[in-house]
PDB file of C-alpha atoms in Angstrom:
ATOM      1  CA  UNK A   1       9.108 -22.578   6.891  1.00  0.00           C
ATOM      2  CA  UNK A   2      11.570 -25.663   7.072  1.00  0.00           C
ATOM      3  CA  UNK A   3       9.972 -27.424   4.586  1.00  0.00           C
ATOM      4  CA  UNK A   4       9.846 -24.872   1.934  1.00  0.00           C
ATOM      5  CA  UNK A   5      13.014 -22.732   2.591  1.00  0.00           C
ATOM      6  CA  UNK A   6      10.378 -19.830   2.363  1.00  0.00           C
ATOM      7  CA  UNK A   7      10.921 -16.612   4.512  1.00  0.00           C
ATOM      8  CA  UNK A   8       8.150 -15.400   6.036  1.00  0.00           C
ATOM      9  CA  UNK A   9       7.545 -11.606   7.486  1.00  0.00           C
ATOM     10  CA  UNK A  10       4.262  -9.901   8.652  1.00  0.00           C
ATOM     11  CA  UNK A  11       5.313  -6.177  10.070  1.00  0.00           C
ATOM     12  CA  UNK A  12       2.948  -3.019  10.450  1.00  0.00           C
ATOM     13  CA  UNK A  13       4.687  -0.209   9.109  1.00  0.00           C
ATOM     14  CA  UNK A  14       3.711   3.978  10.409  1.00  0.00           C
ATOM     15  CA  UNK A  15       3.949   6.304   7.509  1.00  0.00           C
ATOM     16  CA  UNK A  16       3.448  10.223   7.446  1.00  0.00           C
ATOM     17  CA  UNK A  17       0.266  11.159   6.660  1.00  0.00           C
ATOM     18  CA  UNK A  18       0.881  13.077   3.003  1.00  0.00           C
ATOM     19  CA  UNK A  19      -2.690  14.288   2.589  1.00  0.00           C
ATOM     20  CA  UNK A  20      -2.701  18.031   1.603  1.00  0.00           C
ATOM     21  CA  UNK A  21      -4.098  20.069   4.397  1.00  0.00           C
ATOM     22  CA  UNK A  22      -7.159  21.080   2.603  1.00  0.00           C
ATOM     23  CA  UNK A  23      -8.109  17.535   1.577  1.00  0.00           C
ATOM     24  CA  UNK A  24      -7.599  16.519   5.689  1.00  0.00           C
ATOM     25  CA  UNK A  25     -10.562  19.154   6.136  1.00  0.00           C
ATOM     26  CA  UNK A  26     -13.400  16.734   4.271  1.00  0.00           C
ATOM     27  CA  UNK A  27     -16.079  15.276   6.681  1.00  0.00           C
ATOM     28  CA  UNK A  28     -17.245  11.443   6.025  1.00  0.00           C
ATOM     29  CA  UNK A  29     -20.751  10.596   6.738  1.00  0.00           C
ATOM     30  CA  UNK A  30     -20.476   7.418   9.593  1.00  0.00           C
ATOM     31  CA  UNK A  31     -23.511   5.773  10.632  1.00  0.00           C
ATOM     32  CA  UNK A  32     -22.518   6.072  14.415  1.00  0.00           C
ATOM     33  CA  UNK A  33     -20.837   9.871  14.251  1.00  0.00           C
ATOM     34  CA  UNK A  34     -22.614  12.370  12.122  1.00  0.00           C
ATOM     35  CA  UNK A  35     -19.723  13.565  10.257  1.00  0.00           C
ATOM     36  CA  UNK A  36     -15.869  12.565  10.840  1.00  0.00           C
ATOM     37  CA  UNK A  37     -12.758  13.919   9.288  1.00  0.00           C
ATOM     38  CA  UNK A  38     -10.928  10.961   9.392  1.00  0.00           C
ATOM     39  CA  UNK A  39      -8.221  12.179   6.722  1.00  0.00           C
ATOM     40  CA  UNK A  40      -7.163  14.598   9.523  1.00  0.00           C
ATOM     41  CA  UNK A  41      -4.605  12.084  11.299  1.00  0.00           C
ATOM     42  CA  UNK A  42      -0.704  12.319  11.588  1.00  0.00           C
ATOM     43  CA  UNK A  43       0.103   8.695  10.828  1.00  0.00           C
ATOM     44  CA  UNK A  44      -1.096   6.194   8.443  1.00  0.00           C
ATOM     45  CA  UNK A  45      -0.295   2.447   9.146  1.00  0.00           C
ATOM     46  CA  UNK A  46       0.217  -0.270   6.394  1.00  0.00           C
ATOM     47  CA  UNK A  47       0.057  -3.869   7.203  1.00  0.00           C
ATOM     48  CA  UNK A  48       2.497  -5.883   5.150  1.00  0.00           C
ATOM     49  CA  UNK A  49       3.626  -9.381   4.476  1.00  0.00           C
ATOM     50  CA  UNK A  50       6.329 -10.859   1.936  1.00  0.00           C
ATOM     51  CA  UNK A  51       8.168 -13.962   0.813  1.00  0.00           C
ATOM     52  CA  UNK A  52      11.711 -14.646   0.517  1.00  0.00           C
ATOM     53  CA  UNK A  53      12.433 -17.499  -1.469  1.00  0.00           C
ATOM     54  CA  UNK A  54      15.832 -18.109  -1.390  1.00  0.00           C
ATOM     55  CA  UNK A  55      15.854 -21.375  -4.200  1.00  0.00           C
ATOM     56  CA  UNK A  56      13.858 -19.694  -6.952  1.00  0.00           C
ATOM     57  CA  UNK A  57      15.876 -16.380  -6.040  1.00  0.00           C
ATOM     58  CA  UNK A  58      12.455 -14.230  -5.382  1.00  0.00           C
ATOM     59  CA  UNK A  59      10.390 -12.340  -3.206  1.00  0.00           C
ATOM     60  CA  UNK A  60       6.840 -11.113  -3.020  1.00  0.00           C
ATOM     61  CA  UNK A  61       5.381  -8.650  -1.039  1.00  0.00           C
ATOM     62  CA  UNK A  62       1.910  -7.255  -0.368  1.00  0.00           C
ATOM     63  CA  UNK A  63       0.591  -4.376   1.725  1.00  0.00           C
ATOM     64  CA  UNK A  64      -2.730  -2.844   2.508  1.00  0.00           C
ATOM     65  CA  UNK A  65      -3.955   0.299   4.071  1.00  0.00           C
ATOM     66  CA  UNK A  66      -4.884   0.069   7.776  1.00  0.00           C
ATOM     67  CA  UNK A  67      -5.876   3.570   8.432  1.00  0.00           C
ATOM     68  CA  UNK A  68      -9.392   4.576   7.134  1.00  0.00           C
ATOM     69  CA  UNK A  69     -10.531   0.672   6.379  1.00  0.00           C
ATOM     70  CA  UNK A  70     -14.368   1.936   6.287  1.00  0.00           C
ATOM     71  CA  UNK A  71     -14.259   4.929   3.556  1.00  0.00           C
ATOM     72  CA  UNK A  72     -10.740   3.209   1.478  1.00  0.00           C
ATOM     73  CA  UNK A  73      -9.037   0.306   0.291  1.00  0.00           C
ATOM     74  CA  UNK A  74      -5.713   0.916  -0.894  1.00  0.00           C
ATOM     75  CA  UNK A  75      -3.249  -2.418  -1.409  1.00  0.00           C
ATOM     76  CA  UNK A  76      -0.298  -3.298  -3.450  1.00  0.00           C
ATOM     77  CA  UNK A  77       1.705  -6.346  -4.583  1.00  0.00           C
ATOM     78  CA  UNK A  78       5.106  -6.580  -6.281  1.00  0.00           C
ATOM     79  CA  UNK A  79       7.265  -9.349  -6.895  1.00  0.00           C
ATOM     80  CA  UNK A  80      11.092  -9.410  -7.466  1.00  0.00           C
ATOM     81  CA  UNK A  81      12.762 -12.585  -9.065  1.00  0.00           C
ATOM     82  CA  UNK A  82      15.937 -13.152 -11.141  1.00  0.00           C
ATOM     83  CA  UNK A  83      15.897 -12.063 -14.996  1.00  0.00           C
ATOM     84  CA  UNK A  84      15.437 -14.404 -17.441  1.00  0.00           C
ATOM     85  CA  UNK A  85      17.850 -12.752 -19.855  1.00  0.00           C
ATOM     86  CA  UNK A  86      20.231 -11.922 -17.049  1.00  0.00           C
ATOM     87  CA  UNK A  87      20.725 -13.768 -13.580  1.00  0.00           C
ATOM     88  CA  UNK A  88      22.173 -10.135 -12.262  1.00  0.00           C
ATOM     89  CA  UNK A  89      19.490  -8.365 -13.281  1.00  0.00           C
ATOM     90  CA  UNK A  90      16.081  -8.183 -11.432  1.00  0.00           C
ATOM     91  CA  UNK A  91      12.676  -8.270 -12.895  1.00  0.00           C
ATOM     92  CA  UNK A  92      10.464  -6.330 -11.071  1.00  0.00           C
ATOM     93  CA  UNK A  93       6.639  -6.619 -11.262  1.00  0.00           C
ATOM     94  CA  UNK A  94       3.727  -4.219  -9.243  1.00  0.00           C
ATOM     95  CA  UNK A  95       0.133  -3.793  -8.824  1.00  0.00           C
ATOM     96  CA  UNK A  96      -1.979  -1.746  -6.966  1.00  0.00           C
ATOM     97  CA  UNK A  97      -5.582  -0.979  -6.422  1.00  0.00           C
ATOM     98  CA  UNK A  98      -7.566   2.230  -4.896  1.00  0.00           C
ATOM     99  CA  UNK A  99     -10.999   2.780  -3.755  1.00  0.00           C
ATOM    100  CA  UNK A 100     -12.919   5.402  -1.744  1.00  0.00           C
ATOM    101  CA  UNK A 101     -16.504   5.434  -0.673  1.00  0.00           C
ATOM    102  CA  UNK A 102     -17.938   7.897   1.801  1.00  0.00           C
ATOM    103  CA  UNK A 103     -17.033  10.777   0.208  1.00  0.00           C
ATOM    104  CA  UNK A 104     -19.403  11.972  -2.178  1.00  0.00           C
ATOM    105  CA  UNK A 105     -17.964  14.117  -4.832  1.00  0.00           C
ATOM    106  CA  UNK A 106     -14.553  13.833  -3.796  1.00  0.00           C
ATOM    107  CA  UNK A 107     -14.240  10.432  -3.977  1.00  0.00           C
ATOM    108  CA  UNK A 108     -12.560  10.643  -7.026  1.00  0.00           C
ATOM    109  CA  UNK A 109     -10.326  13.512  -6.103  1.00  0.00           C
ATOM    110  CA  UNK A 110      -9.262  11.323  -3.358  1.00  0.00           C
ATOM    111  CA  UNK A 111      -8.746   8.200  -5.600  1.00  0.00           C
ATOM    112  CA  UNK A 112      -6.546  10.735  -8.075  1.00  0.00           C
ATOM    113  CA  UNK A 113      -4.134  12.271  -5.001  1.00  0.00           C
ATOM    114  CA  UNK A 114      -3.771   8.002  -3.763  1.00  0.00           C
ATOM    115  CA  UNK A 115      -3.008   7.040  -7.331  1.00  0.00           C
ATOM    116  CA  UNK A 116      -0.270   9.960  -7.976  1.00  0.00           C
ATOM    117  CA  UNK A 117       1.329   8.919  -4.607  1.00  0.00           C
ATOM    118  CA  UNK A 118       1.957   5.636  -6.116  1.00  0.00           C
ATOM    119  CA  UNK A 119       3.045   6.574  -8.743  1.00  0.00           C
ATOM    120  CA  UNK A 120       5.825   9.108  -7.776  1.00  0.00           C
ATOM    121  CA  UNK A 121       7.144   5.671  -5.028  1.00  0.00           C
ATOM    122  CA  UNK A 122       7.050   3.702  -8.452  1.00  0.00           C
ATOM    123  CA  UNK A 123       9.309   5.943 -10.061  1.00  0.00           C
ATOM    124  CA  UNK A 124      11.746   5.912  -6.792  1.00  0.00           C
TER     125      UNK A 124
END
């Protein structure tokens, strides 16, 4: 954007799917199928969008979970801008929110697996 000095970038990204095997095996009830294992797919795709801004020296990004829209929302959103207390450092701010329906019982098991994922890319 010209007037803002603002970089702009919308990509969809492919991952691996990293779903244990056994978890890939659970059916979701669909109203139009009777039961669907949707887990049980080789890719996952993420759609993401960030923000370079080049005068305040930061960036934002945020990403969300294309793959399985009707049974789980998974999205994120970090921001990385200059350090107060040092101009070469980086501080470094993320959120990120999980939900699965359709599921039953394993919903949560589901939610758990999603929220350790993140977790171990945090610590990266």
């Amino acid at each position: 954007d010209l007037s803002t000095g603002i970089i702009y970038r919308r990509r969809i990204a492919t991952c691996q799917n990293v779903i244990p095997e056994i978890l890939r095996k659970v059916t979701m009830h669909n109203s139009s199928l009777s039961q669907v294992s949707v887990l049980k797919v080789p890719d996952i795709y993420l759609e993401e969008e960030s923000w370079l801004n080049m005068e305040k020296r930061s960036m934002a990004m945020k990403s969300h979970c294309l793959t399985w829209t009707q049974y789980a929302s998974l999205s994120e959103e970090s921001v990385f801008r200059e350090s107060l207390e040092n101009p070469n450092w980086t501080d470094f701010t993320q959120k990120g929110r999980i939900s699965v329906t359709g599921a039953g019982l394993l919903n949560c098991v589901l939610e758990a697996f999603a929220q350790s994922f993140l977790k171990q890319g945090v610590k990266k």
